[in-house]
Structures are given as C-alpha cells and as structure tokens.
PDB file of C-alpha atoms in Angstrom:
ATOM      1  CA  MET A 147      67.656  25.332  28.114  1.00  0.00           C
ATOM      2  CA  ASN A 148      70.067  22.410  28.282  1.00  0.00           C
ATOM      3  CA  THR A 149      69.689  19.689  25.718  1.00  0.00           C
ATOM      4  CA  PRO A 150      71.327  16.285  25.579  1.00  0.00           C
ATOM      5  CA  ALA A 151      74.636  16.133  23.728  1.00  0.00           C
ATOM      6  CA  VAL A 152      74.492  14.415  20.382  1.00  0.00           C
ATOM      7  CA  ALA A 153      77.478  12.568  18.959  1.00  0.00           C
ATOM      8  CA  GLY A 154      78.374  13.501  15.415  1.00  0.00           C
ATOM      9  CA  PRO A 155      77.149  16.195  13.073  1.00  0.00           C
ATOM     10  CA  GLN A 156      73.517  17.208  13.195  1.00  0.00           C
ATOM     11  CA  ILE A 157      71.079  19.437  11.347  1.00  0.00           C
ATOM     12  CA  TRP A 158      69.692  22.713  12.711  1.00  0.00           C
ATOM     13  CA  VAL A 159      66.705  24.297  11.013  1.00  0.00           C
ATOM     14  CA  ASP A 160      65.781  27.968  11.256  1.00  0.00           C
ATOM     15  CA  GLY A 161      62.194  26.809  11.592  1.00  0.00           C
ATOM     16  CA  ASP A 162      60.193  30.033  11.411  1.00  0.00           C
ATOM     17  CA  ALA A 163      60.332  30.319   7.632  1.00  0.00           C
ATOM     18  CA  CYS A 164      61.328  26.857   6.448  1.00  0.00           C
ATOM     19  CA  PRO A 165      58.847  25.454   3.891  1.00  0.00           C
ATOM     20  CA  GLY A 166      56.904  22.395   5.001  1.00  0.00           C
ATOM     21  CA  VAL A 167      58.111  20.344   2.041  1.00  0.00           C
ATOM     22  CA  ILE A 168      61.716  20.923   3.144  1.00  0.00           C
ATOM     23  CA  LYS A 169      60.897  19.926   6.718  1.00  0.00           C
ATOM     24  CA  ASP A 170      59.367  16.714   5.362  1.00  0.00           C
ATOM     25  CA  ILE A 171      62.579  15.952   3.431  1.00  0.00           C
ATOM     26  CA  LEU A 172      64.597  16.569   6.595  1.00  0.00           C
ATOM     27  CA  PHE A 173      62.302  14.377   8.709  1.00  0.00           C
ATOM     28  CA  ARG A 174      62.657  11.474   6.266  1.00  0.00           C
ATOM     29  CA  ALA A 175      66.440  11.956   6.119  1.00  0.00           C
ATOM     30  CA  ALA A 176      66.671  11.961   9.926  1.00  0.00           C
ATOM     31  CA  GLU A 177      65.056   8.540  10.111  1.00  0.00           C
ATOM     32  CA  ARG A 178      66.927   7.122   7.129  1.00  0.00           C
ATOM     33  CA  ALA A 179      70.390   8.385   8.102  1.00  0.00           C
ATOM     34  CA  HIS A 180      69.921   8.396  11.899  1.00  0.00           C
ATOM     35  CA  VAL A 181      70.928  12.046  12.062  1.00  0.00           C
ATOM     36  CA  HIS A 182      69.485  14.464  14.590  1.00  0.00           C
ATOM     37  CA  VAL A 183      67.360  17.338  13.257  1.00  0.00           C
ATOM     38  CA  THR A 184      66.413  20.233  15.511  1.00  0.00           C
ATOM     39  CA  LEU A 185      63.929  22.886  14.428  1.00  0.00           C
ATOM     40  CA  VAL A 186      64.501  26.177  16.247  1.00  0.00           C
ATOM     41  CA  ALA A 187      61.777  28.827  16.248  1.00  0.00           C
ATOM     42  CA  ASN A 188      60.119  31.421  18.439  1.00  0.00           C
ATOM     43  CA  GLN A 189      56.804  29.630  18.025  1.00  0.00           C
ATOM     44  CA  TRP A 190      55.673  26.085  18.652  1.00  0.00           C
ATOM     45  CA  LEU A 191      56.381  23.814  15.677  1.00  0.00           C
ATOM     46  CA  ARG A 192      54.845  20.421  15.110  1.00  0.00           C
ATOM     47  CA  CYS A 193      57.231  17.610  14.289  1.00  0.00           C
ATOM     48  CA  PRO A 194      56.702  13.863  14.020  1.00  0.00           C
ATOM     49  CA  PRO A 195      57.497  11.625  16.966  1.00  0.00           C
ATOM     50  CA  SER A 196      61.063  10.441  16.495  1.00  0.00           C
ATOM     51  CA  ARG A 197      64.192   9.960  18.525  1.00  0.00           C
ATOM     52  CA  TYR A 198      66.018  11.969  15.842  1.00  0.00           C
ATOM     53  CA  ILE A 199      63.694  14.959  15.465  1.00  0.00           C
ATOM     54  CA  ARG A 200      62.846  17.682  17.933  1.00  0.00           C
ATOM     55  CA  ALA A 201      61.631  21.258  18.051  1.00  0.00           C
ATOM     56  CA  LEU A 202      63.170  23.896  20.277  1.00  0.00           C
ATOM     57  CA  GLN A 203      61.031  26.941  21.040  1.00  0.00           C
ATOM     58  CA  VAL A 204      62.940  30.093  21.991  1.00  0.00           C
ATOM     59  CA  GLN A 205      61.768  33.469  23.247  1.00  0.00           C
ATOM     60  CA  GLY A 206      60.516  35.923  20.655  1.00  0.00           C
ATOM     61  CA  GLY A 207      62.813  38.727  19.631  1.00  0.00           C
ATOM     62  CA  PHE A 208      65.192  39.851  16.950  1.00  0.00           C
ATOM     63  CA  ASP A 209      67.646  37.060  15.998  1.00  0.00           C
ATOM     64  CA  VAL A 210      66.936  34.991  19.141  1.00  0.00           C
ATOM     65  CA  ALA A 211      66.489  31.756  17.152  1.00  0.00           C
ATOM     66  CA  ASP A 212      69.573  32.548  15.040  1.00  0.00           C
ATOM     67  CA  SER A 213      71.704  33.134  18.129  1.00  0.00           C
ATOM     68  CA  GLU A 214      70.446  29.906  19.705  1.00  0.00           C
ATOM     69  CA  ILE A 215      71.420  27.948  16.585  1.00  0.00           C
ATOM     70  CA  VAL A 216      74.902  29.485  16.475  1.00  0.00           C
ATOM     71  CA  GLU A 217      75.422  28.851  20.193  1.00  0.00           C
ATOM     72  CA  ARG A 218      74.413  25.189  19.993  1.00  0.00           C
ATOM     73  CA  MET A 219      75.801  24.137  16.613  1.00  0.00           C
ATOM     74  CA  GLN A 220      79.190  22.465  16.246  1.00  0.00           C
ATOM     75  CA  PRO A 221      81.699  22.515  13.376  1.00  0.00           C
ATOM     76  CA  GLY A 222      80.459  20.247  10.600  1.00  0.00           C
ATOM     77  CA  ASP A 223      76.779  20.688  11.477  1.00  0.00           C
ATOM     78  CA  LEU A 224      74.325  21.630   8.731  1.00  0.00           C
ATOM     79  CA  VAL A 225      72.132  24.702   9.211  1.00  0.00           C
ATOM     80  CA  VAL A 226      69.112  25.199   6.963  1.00  0.00           C
ATOM     81  CA  THR A 227      68.158  28.865   6.777  1.00  0.00           C
ATOM     82  CA  GLN A 228      66.915  31.594   4.481  1.00  0.00           C
ATOM     83  CA  ASP A 229      68.398  34.170   6.841  1.00  0.00           C
ATOM     84  CA  ILE A 230      71.359  35.755   5.040  1.00  0.00           C
ATOM     85  CA  PRO A 231      72.912  37.283   8.218  1.00  0.00           C
ATOM     86  CA  LEU A 232      72.815  33.891   9.985  1.00  0.00           C
ATOM     87  CA  ALA A 233      74.767  32.106   7.233  1.00  0.00           C
ATOM     88  CA  PRO A 234      78.168  33.815   7.774  1.00  0.00           C
ATOM     89  CA  ARG A 235      77.896  33.179  11.525  1.00  0.00           C
ATOM     90  CA  VAL A 236      77.390  29.478  10.793  1.00  0.00           C
ATOM     91  CA  ILE A 237      80.279  29.383   8.317  1.00  0.00           C
ATOM     92  CA  GLU A 238      82.556  31.242  10.743  1.00  0.00           C
ATOM     93  CA  LYS A 239      81.866  28.569  13.372  1.00  0.00           C
ATOM     94  CA  GLY A 240      82.726  25.789  10.905  1.00  0.00           C
ATOM     95  CA  GLY A 241      79.211  24.767   9.941  1.00  0.00           C
ATOM     96  CA  VAL A 242      77.576  24.307   6.566  1.00  0.00           C
ATOM     97  CA  ALA A 243      74.754  26.713   5.701  1.00  0.00           C
ATOM     98  CA  VAL A 244      72.193  25.915   3.010  1.00  0.00           C
ATOM     99  CA  ASN A 245      68.954  27.632   2.078  1.00  0.00           C
ATOM    100  CA  PRO A 246      65.724  25.704   1.429  1.00  0.00           C
ATOM    101  CA  ARG A 247      66.279  26.067  -2.324  1.00  0.00           C
ATOM    102  CA  GLY A 248      69.473  24.045  -2.041  1.00  0.00           C
ATOM    103  CA  GLU A 249      71.900  26.933  -2.459  1.00  0.00           C
ATOM    104  CA  ARG A 250      74.951  26.554  -0.255  1.00  0.00           C
ATOM    105  CA  TYR A 251      76.266  29.692   1.381  1.00  0.00           C
ATOM    106  CA  THR A 252      80.044  30.070   1.098  1.00  0.00           C
ATOM    107  CA  PRO A 253      82.560  32.714   2.110  1.00  0.00           C
ATOM    108  CA  ASP A 254      82.840  33.529  -1.612  1.00  0.00           C
ATOM    109  CA  ASN A 255      79.146  34.304  -2.123  1.00  0.00           C
ATOM    110  CA  MET A 256      78.279  35.852   1.239  1.00  0.00           C
ATOM    111  CA  ALA A 257      79.425  39.418   0.476  1.00  0.00           C
ATOM    112  CA  GLU A 258      77.293  39.503  -2.678  1.00  0.00           C
ATOM    113  CA  ARG A 259      74.253  38.044  -0.906  1.00  0.00           C
ATOM    114  CA  LEU A 260      74.532  40.475   2.013  1.00  0.00           C
ATOM    115  CA  SER A 261      74.928  43.385  -0.413  1.00  0.00           C
ATOM    116  CA  MET A 262      71.844  42.360  -2.374  1.00  0.00           C
ATOM    117  CA  ARG A 263      69.837  41.858   0.817  1.00  0.00           C
ATOM    118  CA  ASN A 264      70.826  45.309   2.111  1.00  0.00           C
ATOM    119  CA  PHE A 265      70.064  46.920  -1.255  1.00  0.00           C
ATOM    120  CA  MET A 266      66.592  45.344  -1.331  1.00  0.00           C
ATOM    121  CA  GLU A 267      65.948  46.498   2.254  1.00  0.00           C
ATOM    122  CA  GLU A 268      66.902  50.047   1.239  1.00  0.00           C
ATOM    123  CA  LEU A 269      64.492  49.910  -1.699  1.00  0.00           C
ATOM    124  CA  ARG A 270      61.678  48.650   0.518  1.00  0.00           C
ATOM    125  CA  GLY A 271      62.539  51.327   3.089  1.00  0.00           C
ATOM    126  CA  ALA A 272      62.161  53.928   0.343  1.00  0.00           C
ATOM    127  CA  GLY A 273      58.711  52.599  -0.501  1.00  0.00           C
ATOM    128  CA  VAL A 274      59.658  50.645  -3.631  1.00  0.00           C
ATOM    129  CA  GLN A 275      57.604  47.482  -4.134  1.00  0.00           C
ATOM    130  CA  THR A 276      60.198  44.756  -4.647  1.00  0.00           C
ATOM    131  CA  GLY A 277      57.846  41.755  -4.676  1.00  0.00           C
ATOM    132  CA  GLY A 278      58.497  38.631  -2.689  1.00  0.00           C
ATOM    133  CA  PRO A 279      60.706  35.663  -3.341  1.00  0.00           C
ATOM    134  CA  ALA A 280      60.128  33.534  -6.407  1.00  0.00           C
ATOM    135  CA  ALA A 281      57.600  30.723  -6.021  1.00  0.00           C
ATOM    136  CA  PHE A 282      58.991  27.508  -4.561  1.00  0.00           C
ATOM    137  CA  HIS A 283      59.209  24.925  -7.380  1.00  0.00           C
ATOM    138  CA  PRO A 284      59.834  21.171  -7.481  1.00  0.00           C
ATOM    139  CA  ARG A 285      63.315  21.945  -8.872  1.00  0.00           C
ATOM    140  CA  ASP A 286      64.046  23.886  -5.656  1.00  0.00           C
ATOM    141  CA  ARG A 287      62.949  20.902  -3.582  1.00  0.00           C
ATOM    142  CA  GLN A 288      65.169  18.621  -5.669  1.00  0.00           C
ATOM    143  CA  ALA A 289      68.152  20.988  -5.389  1.00  0.00           C
ATOM    144  CA  PHE A 290      67.725  20.994  -1.602  1.00  0.00           C
ATOM    145  CA  ALA A 291      67.450  17.195  -1.464  1.00  0.00           C
ATOM    146  CA  ASN A 292      70.617  16.890  -3.570  1.00  0.00           C
ATOM    147  CA  GLN A 293      72.520  19.297  -1.313  1.00  0.00           C
ATOM    148  CA  LEU A 294      71.328  17.402   1.773  1.00  0.00           C
ATOM    149  CA  ASP A 295      72.406  14.081   0.255  1.00  0.00           C
ATOM    150  CA  ARG A 296      75.888  15.517  -0.441  1.00  0.00           C
ATOM    151  CA  TRP A 297      76.182  16.621   3.198  1.00  0.00           C
ATOM    152  CA  LEU A 298      74.909  13.272   4.503  1.00  0.00           C
ATOM    153  CA  ALA A 299      77.426  11.415   2.311  1.00  0.00           C
ATOM    154  CA  GLN A 300      80.274  13.331   3.980  1.00  0.00           C
ATOM    155  CA  ILE A 301      79.392  12.473   7.576  1.00  0.00           C
ATOM    156  CA  PRO A 302      80.393   9.208   9.233  1.00  0.00           C
ATOM    157  CA  ARG A 303      77.827   6.452   8.809  1.00  0.00           C
ATOM    158  CA  ARG A 304      75.475   6.180  11.753  1.00  0.00           C
ATOM    159  CA  LYS A 305      73.860   3.072  13.015  1.00  0.00           C
ATOM    160  CA  GLY A 306      70.628   2.800  14.927  1.00  0.00           C
ATOM    161  CA  PRO A 307      70.106   2.311  18.672  1.00  0.00           C
ATOM    162  CA  SER A 308      71.645  -1.151  18.629  1.00  0.00           C
ATOM    163  CA  ALA A 309      75.040   0.390  17.822  1.00  0.00           C
ATOM    164  CA  GLY A 310      75.429   1.838  21.292  1.00  0.00           C
ATOM    165  CA  GLU A 311      73.345   4.989  20.968  1.00  0.00           C
ATOM    166  CA  ASP A 312      71.058   5.831  23.827  1.00  0.00           C
ATOM    167  CA  ALA A 313      67.492   4.810  23.160  1.00  0.00           C
TER     168      ALA A 313
END
C-alpha cells in the first residue's frame, strides 16, 4: 500500500467515525491551504475530487486504521480522531492529535482521558447504561475549525502547483 510522499505536514483523519461536517471543514481547508488530507478507514469513504484529498481503505480489524495512520504519519502532522488510544501514539511520534470537537490531546490530559474511557468501558461491561456522547453542536464545529486554523498557521505556507509541486 505505497502512497506518494508528500512534502510538509499533512492531515490524517480517522475516517470511520469522523462527522461529515468536520470532513467538509477539512476538505475546504485542504483546497484553501494546499495541505494534503487523507481519510483512513476500513470502509470505502467518498471524498471530493482534489489533488489534496484522498481516502485510504484498509483491511477490517481491531485498530488497523489507527496503526496505518501511526505508520504513515510524520512529526508535525495533524491527526483528527475520537479514538483515545490512538492519540498518545500520535503524540509519541511527534504529531498533533485533535478530536472532532476541537479538543487537542496533550501528554498532560491523556492519562485522565484514558482513565475515563476505561472507567466507562467497565461500567458498560457491567451492564450500566452510560448513554452516548453529547450531541454535536455548532460550537463544537467552531472549536474544531479554530483548532485547525491554529495548526495551519504554524505550518510553512504552501503554494499551488505552479510553485514546483507535482500536478
């Protein structure tokens, strides 16, 4: 599953559970900032035709998409995921991990998030109804867009195909 090398930081999306509204924000940002966005999932995902956007389908299985993201990402890349166990792997490799609600995962908050995730899994395993995640609100979309803009502002400015990029 070789893919062409991309110069500069790029965005990886854990595509199986990423809300459509967040994908749309990422697609617009890819075109505007000339940054590559790759959706990784174990199912086929539709994405708009673009030289900056692609979908990568991996085999089904536990953490296959996560492992593919970690293997391919480079330090400085942004990974969008709701998967708590994936976030520390991204951080350890020098990437930036953000969830679709715009919350950035950091070494300081990972222990707490993993603890809470494990606690909730134990409750569910014991038959306790824990409910699902809170509804996705416009403020979540805005928080994500703000976090994305902060990351984009930190990467070197990209130019389009006329600046020597392959077409």
